[in-house]
CSV table of C-alpha atoms and ligand atoms in Angstrom, one decimal:
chain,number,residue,atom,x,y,z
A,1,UNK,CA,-20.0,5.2,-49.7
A,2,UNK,CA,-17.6,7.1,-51.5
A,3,UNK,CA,-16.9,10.4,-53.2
A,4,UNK,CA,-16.6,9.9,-57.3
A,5,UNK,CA,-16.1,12.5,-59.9
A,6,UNK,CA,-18.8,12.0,-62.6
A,7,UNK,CA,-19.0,13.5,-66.1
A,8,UNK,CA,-22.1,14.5,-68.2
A,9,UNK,CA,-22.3,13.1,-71.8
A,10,UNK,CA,-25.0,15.0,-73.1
A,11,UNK,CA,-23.9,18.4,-72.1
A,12,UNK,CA,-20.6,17.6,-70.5
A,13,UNK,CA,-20.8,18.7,-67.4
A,14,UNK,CA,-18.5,17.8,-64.6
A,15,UNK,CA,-19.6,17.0,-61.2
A,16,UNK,CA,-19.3,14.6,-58.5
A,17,UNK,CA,-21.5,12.6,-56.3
A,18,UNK,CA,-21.5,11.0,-53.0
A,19,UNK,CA,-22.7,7.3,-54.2
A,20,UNK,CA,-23.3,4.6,-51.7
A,21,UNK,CA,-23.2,1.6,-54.4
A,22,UNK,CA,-22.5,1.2,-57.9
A,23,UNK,CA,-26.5,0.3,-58.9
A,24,UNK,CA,-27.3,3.9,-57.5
A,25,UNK,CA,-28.7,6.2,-60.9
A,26,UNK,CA,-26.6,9.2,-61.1
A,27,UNK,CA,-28.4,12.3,-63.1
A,28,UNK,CA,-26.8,15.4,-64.5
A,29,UNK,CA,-27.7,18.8,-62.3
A,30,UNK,CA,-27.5,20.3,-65.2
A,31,UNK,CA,-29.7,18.9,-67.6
A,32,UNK,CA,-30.8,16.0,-66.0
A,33,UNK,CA,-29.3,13.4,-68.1
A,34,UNK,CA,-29.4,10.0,-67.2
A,35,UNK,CA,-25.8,9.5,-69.9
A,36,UNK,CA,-23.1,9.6,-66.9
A,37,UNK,CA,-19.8,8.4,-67.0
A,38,UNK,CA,-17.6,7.6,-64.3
A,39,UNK,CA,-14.4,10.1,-64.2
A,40,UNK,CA,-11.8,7.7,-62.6
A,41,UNK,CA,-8.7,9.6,-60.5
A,42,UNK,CA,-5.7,8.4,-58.7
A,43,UNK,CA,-2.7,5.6,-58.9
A,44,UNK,CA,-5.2,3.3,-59.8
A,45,UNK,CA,-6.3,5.0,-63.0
A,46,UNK,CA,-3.6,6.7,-64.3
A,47,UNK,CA,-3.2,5.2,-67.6
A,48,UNK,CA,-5.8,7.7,-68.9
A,49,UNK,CA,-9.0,5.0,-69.0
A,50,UNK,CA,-11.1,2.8,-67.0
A,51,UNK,CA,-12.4,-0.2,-66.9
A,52,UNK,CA,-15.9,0.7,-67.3
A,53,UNK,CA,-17.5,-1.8,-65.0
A,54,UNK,CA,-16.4,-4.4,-67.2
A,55,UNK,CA,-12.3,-6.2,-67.4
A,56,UNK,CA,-11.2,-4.9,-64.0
A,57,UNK,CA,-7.8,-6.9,-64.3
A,58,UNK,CA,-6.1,-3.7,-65.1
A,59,UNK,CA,-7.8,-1.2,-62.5
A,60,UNK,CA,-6.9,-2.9,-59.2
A,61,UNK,CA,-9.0,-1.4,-56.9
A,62,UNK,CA,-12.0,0.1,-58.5
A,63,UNK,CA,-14.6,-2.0,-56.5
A,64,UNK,CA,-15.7,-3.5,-60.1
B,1,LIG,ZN1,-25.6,17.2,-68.6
């Protein structure tokens, strides 16, 4: 279970959610879209990007 900063991009709303695995659907409280990206924080992320569920070779860390 963790704590993960998510960001809307239909309306671009920022929120977080407490997620308990990565298959779990994350919807926008504000206009309920289901277009969510991940907003990745800390040492492990701080080259500005993610890996986006995909090459996690550079993102040590990120569960992926
Ligand atoms: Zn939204």
């Amino acid at each position: 279970m963790a704590l993960i900063d998510f960001k809307c991009e239909n309306c671009g709303e920022d929120f977080f959610e407490i997620v308990n695995n990565d298959e779990e659907k994350v919807i926008c409280p504000k206009c309920k879209s289901t277009s969510i990206v991940r907003v990745y924080k800390g040492k492990f992320y701080g080259k500005g990007g993610s890996c986006g569920g995909g090459n996690c070779s550079g993102c040590n860390g990120c569960g992926h």
